[in-house]
């Protein structure tokens, strides 16, 4: 959802800047529409990395070869590591989701500003 007052403020700032120095400042945005998809790919990779860690790094079996194994107390520690990996994954994926949402909102705002400028100043478009 686009905040129209924020968009209107951005347009007003562009118009004020144009009136102030006579220059039109142009910023190039190359692939904002594709960025959320790229973020989704990275989030999926984070999931795969942590899934691998929980599956292969946190194995208890290596520390439980026999009842008298001196390393057997480390088996319980593998469960703690697995929980830690799960929590770090949760936080990382939530951060990626937050960034993705901000990119989508910013892209929508930029498109709205571009359209308003094009409507107000057709020569610029």
mmCIF file with all atom_site columns, N, CA, C and O in Angstrom, residues 60-80:
data_model
loop_
_atom_site.group_PDB
_atom_site.id
_atom_site.type_symbol
_atom_site.label_atom_id
_atom_site.label_alt_id
_atom_site.label_comp_id
_atom_site.label_asym_id
_atom_site.label_entity_id
_atom_site.label_seq_id
_atom_site.pdbx_PDB_ins_code
_atom_site.Cartn_x
_atom_site.Cartn_y
_atom_site.Cartn_z
_atom_site.occupancy
_atom_site.B_iso_or_equiv
_atom_site.pdbx_formal_charge
_atom_site.auth_seq_id
_atom_site.auth_comp_id
_atom_site.auth_asym_id
_atom_site.auth_atom_id
_atom_site.pdbx_PDB_model_num
ATOM 1  N N  . UNK A 1 60 ? 23.936 -36.339 16.443 1.00 0.00 ? 60 UNK A N  1
ATOM 2  C CA . UNK A 1 60 ? 24.255 -36.920 17.757 1.00 0.00 ? 60 UNK A CA 1
ATOM 3  C C  . UNK A 1 60 ? 25.016 -38.240 17.629 1.00 0.00 ? 60 UNK A C  1
ATOM 4  O O  . UNK A 1 60 ? 25.797 -38.584 18.494 1.00 0.00 ? 60 UNK A O  1
ATOM 5  N N  . UNK A 1 61 ? 24.764 -38.952 16.536 1.00 0.00 ? 61 UNK A N  1
ATOM 6  C CA . UNK A 1 61 ? 25.258 -40.329 16.394 1.00 0.00 ? 61 UNK A CA 1
ATOM 7  C C  . UNK A 1 61 ? 26.767 -40.452 16.567 1.00 0.00 ? 61 UNK A C  1
ATOM 8  O O  . UNK A 1 61 ? 27.257 -41.444 17.097 1.00 0.00 ? 61 UNK A O  1
ATOM 9  N N  . UNK A 1 62 ? 27.529 -39.450 16.120 1.00 0.00 ? 62 UNK A N  1
ATOM 10 C CA . UNK A 1 62 ? 28.974 -39.528 16.234 1.00 0.00 ? 62 UNK A CA 1
ATOM 11 C C  . UNK A 1 62 ? 29.467 -39.489 17.663 1.00 0.00 ? 62 UNK A C  1
ATOM 12 O O  . UNK A 1 62 ? 30.597 -39.904 17.953 1.00 0.00 ? 62 UNK A O  1
ATOM 13 N N  . UNK A 1 63 ? 28.641 -39.019 18.563 1.00 0.00 ? 63 UNK A N  1
ATOM 14 C CA . UNK A 1 63 ? 29.032 -38.911 19.969 1.00 0.00 ? 63 UNK A CA 1
ATOM 15 C C  . UNK A 1 63 ? 28.399 -39.991 20.836 1.00 0.00 ? 63 UNK A C  1
ATOM 16 O O  . UNK A 1 63 ? 28.555 -39.988 22.042 1.00 0.00 ? 63 UNK A O  1
ATOM 17 N N  . UNK A 1 64 ? 27.662 -40.889 20.208 1.00 0.00 ? 64 UNK A N  1
ATOM 18 C CA . UNK A 1 64 ? 27.001 -41.952 20.958 1.00 0.00 ? 64 UNK A CA 1
ATOM 19 C C  . UNK A 1 64 ? 27.356 -43.336 20.415 1.00 0.00 ? 64 UNK A C  1
ATOM 20 O O  . UNK A 1 64 ? 26.479 -44.181 20.238 1.00 0.00 ? 64 UNK A O  1
ATOM 21 N N  . UNK A 1 65 ? 28.651 -43.605 20.131 1.00 0.00 ? 65 UNK A N  1
ATOM 22 C CA . UNK A 1 65 ? 28.974 -44.922 19.568 1.00 0.00 ? 65 UNK A CA 1
ATOM 23 C C  . UNK A 1 65 ? 28.800 -46.056 20.574 1.00 0.00 ? 65 UNK A C  1
ATOM 24 O O  . UNK A 1 65 ? 28.549 -47.188 20.199 1.00 0.00 ? 65 UNK A O  1
ATOM 25 N N  . UNK A 1 66 ? 28.948 -45.742 21.846 1.00 0.00 ? 66 UNK A N  1
ATOM 26 C CA . UNK A 1 66 ? 28.753 -46.772 22.867 1.00 0.00 ? 66 UNK A CA 1
ATOM 27 C C  . UNK A 1 66 ? 28.360 -46.087 24.169 1.00 0.00 ? 66 UNK A C  1
ATOM 28 O O  . UNK A 1 66 ? 28.582 -44.892 24.344 1.00 0.00 ? 66 UNK A O  1
ATOM 29 N N  . UNK A 1 67 ? 27.793 -46.830 25.110 1.00 0.00 ? 67 UNK A N  1
ATOM 30 C CA . UNK A 1 67 ? 27.374 -46.232 26.382 1.00 0.00 ? 67 UNK A CA 1
ATOM 31 C C  . UNK A 1 67 ? 28.529 -45.681 27.207 1.00 0.00 ? 67 UNK A C  1
ATOM 32 O O  . UNK A 1 67 ? 28.317 -44.813 28.057 1.00 0.00 ? 67 UNK A O  1
ATOM 33 N N  . UNK A 1 68 ? 29.751 -46.128 26.949 1.00 0.00 ? 68 UNK A N  1
ATOM 34 C CA . UNK A 1 68 ? 30.879 -45.657 27.767 1.00 0.00 ? 68 UNK A CA 1
ATOM 35 C C  . UNK A 1 68 ? 31.753 -44.632 27.024 1.00 0.00 ? 68 UNK A C  1
ATOM 36 O O  . UNK A 1 68 ? 32.827 -44.280 27.489 1.00 0.00 ? 68 UNK A O  1
ATOM 37 N N  . UNK A 1 69 ? 31.268 -44.141 25.906 1.00 0.00 ? 69 UNK A N  1
ATOM 38 C CA . UNK A 1 69 ? 32.039 -43.165 25.128 1.00 0.00 ? 69 UNK A CA 1
ATOM 39 C C  . UNK A 1 69 ? 32.227 -41.883 25.949 1.00 0.00 ? 69 UNK A C  1
ATOM 40 O O  . UNK A 1 69 ? 31.274 -41.327 26.505 1.00 0.00 ? 69 UNK A O  1
ATOM 41 N N  . UNK A 1 70 ? 33.474 -41.412 26.019 1.00 0.00 ? 70 UNK A N  1
ATOM 42 C CA . UNK A 1 70 ? 33.761 -40.194 26.786 1.00 0.00 ? 70 UNK A CA 1
ATOM 43 C C  . UNK A 1 70 ? 33.174 -38.945 26.138 1.00 0.00 ? 70 UNK A C  1
ATOM 44 O O  . UNK A 1 70 ? 32.990 -37.929 26.798 1.00 0.00 ? 70 UNK A O  1
ATOM 45 N N  . UNK A 1 71 ? 32.868 -39.015 24.834 1.00 0.00 ? 71 UNK A N  1
ATOM 46 C CA . UNK A 1 71 ? 32.311 -37.863 24.130 1.00 0.00 ? 71 UNK A CA 1
ATOM 47 C C  . UNK A 1 71 ? 30.786 -37.829 24.154 1.00 0.00 ? 71 UNK A C  1
ATOM 48 O O  . UNK A 1 71 ? 30.181 -36.892 23.644 1.00 0.00 ? 71 UNK A O  1
ATOM 49 N N  . UNK A 1 72 ? 30.163 -38.824 24.750 1.00 0.00 ? 72 UNK A N  1
ATOM 50 C CA . UNK A 1 72 ? 28.701 -38.903 24.727 1.00 0.00 ? 72 UNK A CA 1
ATOM 51 C C  . UNK A 1 72 ? 27.997 -37.659 25.293 1.00 0.00 ? 72 UNK A C  1
ATOM 52 O O  . UNK A 1 72 ? 26.918 -37.314 24.808 1.00 0.00 ? 72 UNK A O  1
ATOM 53 N N  . UNK A 1 73 ? 28.556 -36.938 26.269 1.00 0.00 ? 73 UNK A N  1
ATOM 54 C CA . UNK A 1 73 ? 27.873 -35.714 26.719 1.00 0.00 ? 73 UNK A CA 1
ATOM 55 C C  . UNK A 1 73 ? 27.744 -34.655 25.605 1.00 0.00 ? 73 UNK A C  1
ATOM 56 O O  . UNK A 1 73 ? 26.865 -33.802 25.661 1.00 0.00 ? 73 UNK A O  1
ATOM 57 N N  . UNK A 1 74 ? 28.597 -34.745 24.595 1.00 0.00 ? 74 UNK A N  1
ATOM 58 C CA . UNK A 1 74 ? 28.512 -33.787 23.490 1.00 0.00 ? 74 UNK A CA 1
ATOM 59 C C  . UNK A 1 74 ? 27.277 -34.017 22.620 1.00 0.00 ? 74 UNK A C  1
ATOM 60 O O  . UNK A 1 74 ? 26.856 -33.110 21.903 1.00 0.00 ? 74 UNK A O  1
ATOM 61 N N  . UNK A 1 75 ? 26.695 -35.206 22.685 1.00 0.00 ? 75 UNK A N  1
ATOM 62 C CA . UNK A 1 75 ? 25.492 -35.486 21.893 1.00 0.00 ? 75 UNK A CA 1
ATOM 63 C C  . UNK A 1 75 ? 24.379 -34.507 22.251 1.00 0.00 ? 75 UNK A C  1
ATOM 64 O O  . UNK A 1 75 ? 23.700 -33.982 21.368 1.00 0.00 ? 75 UNK A O  1
ATOM 65 N N  . UNK A 1 76 ? 24.188 -34.254 23.540 1.00 0.00 ? 76 UNK A N  1
ATOM 66 C CA . UNK A 1 76 ? 23.157 -33.304 23.967 1.00 0.00 ? 76 UNK A CA 1
ATOM 67 C C  . UNK A 1 76 ? 23.472 -31.897 23.479 1.00 0.00 ? 76 UNK A C  1
ATOM 68 O O  . UNK A 1 76 ? 22.571 -31.119 23.162 1.00 0.00 ? 76 UNK A O  1
ATOM 69 N N  . UNK A 1 77 ? 24.745 -31.578 23.405 1.00 0.00 ? 77 UNK A N  1
ATOM 70 C CA . UNK A 1 77 ? 25.155 -30.265 22.914 1.00 0.00 ? 77 UNK A CA 1
ATOM 71 C C  . UNK A 1 77 ? 24.759 -30.078 21.446 1.00 0.00 ? 77 UNK A C  1
ATOM 72 O O  . UNK A 1 77 ? 24.447 -28.964 21.019 1.00 0.00 ? 77 UNK A O  1
ATOM 73 N N  . UNK A 1 78 ? 24.732 -31.152 20.669 1.00 0.00 ? 78 UNK A N  1
ATOM 74 C CA . UNK A 1 78 ? 24.323 -31.071 19.266 1.00 0.00 ? 78 UNK A CA 1
ATOM 75 C C  . UNK A 1 78 ? 22.873 -30.606 19.149 1.00 0.00 ? 78 UNK A C  1
ATOM 76 O O  . UNK A 1 78 ? 22.526 -29.864 18.243 1.00 0.00 ? 78 UNK A O  1
ATOM 77 N N  . UNK A 1 79 ? 22.026 -31.016 20.102 1.00 0.00 ? 79 UNK A N  1
ATOM 78 C CA . UNK A 1 79 ? 20.643 -30.550 20.121 1.00 0.00 ? 79 UNK A CA 1
ATOM 79 C C  . UNK A 1 79 ? 20.583 -29.042 20.371 1.00 0.00 ? 79 UNK A C  1
ATOM 80 O O  . UNK A 1 79 ? 19.785 -28.326 19.769 1.00 0.00 ? 79 UNK A O  1
ATOM 81 N N  . UNK A 1 80 ? 21.439 -28.565 21.261 1.00 0.00 ? 80 UNK A N  1
ATOM 82 C CA . UNK A 1 80 ? 21.500 -27.126 21.556 1.00 0.00 ? 80 UNK A CA 1
ATOM 83 C C  . UNK A 1 80 ? 21.951 -26.366 20.306 1.00 0.00 ? 80 UNK A C  1
ATOM 84 O O  . UNK A 1 80 ? 21.388 -25.328 19.953 1.00 0.00 ? 80 UNK A O  1
#
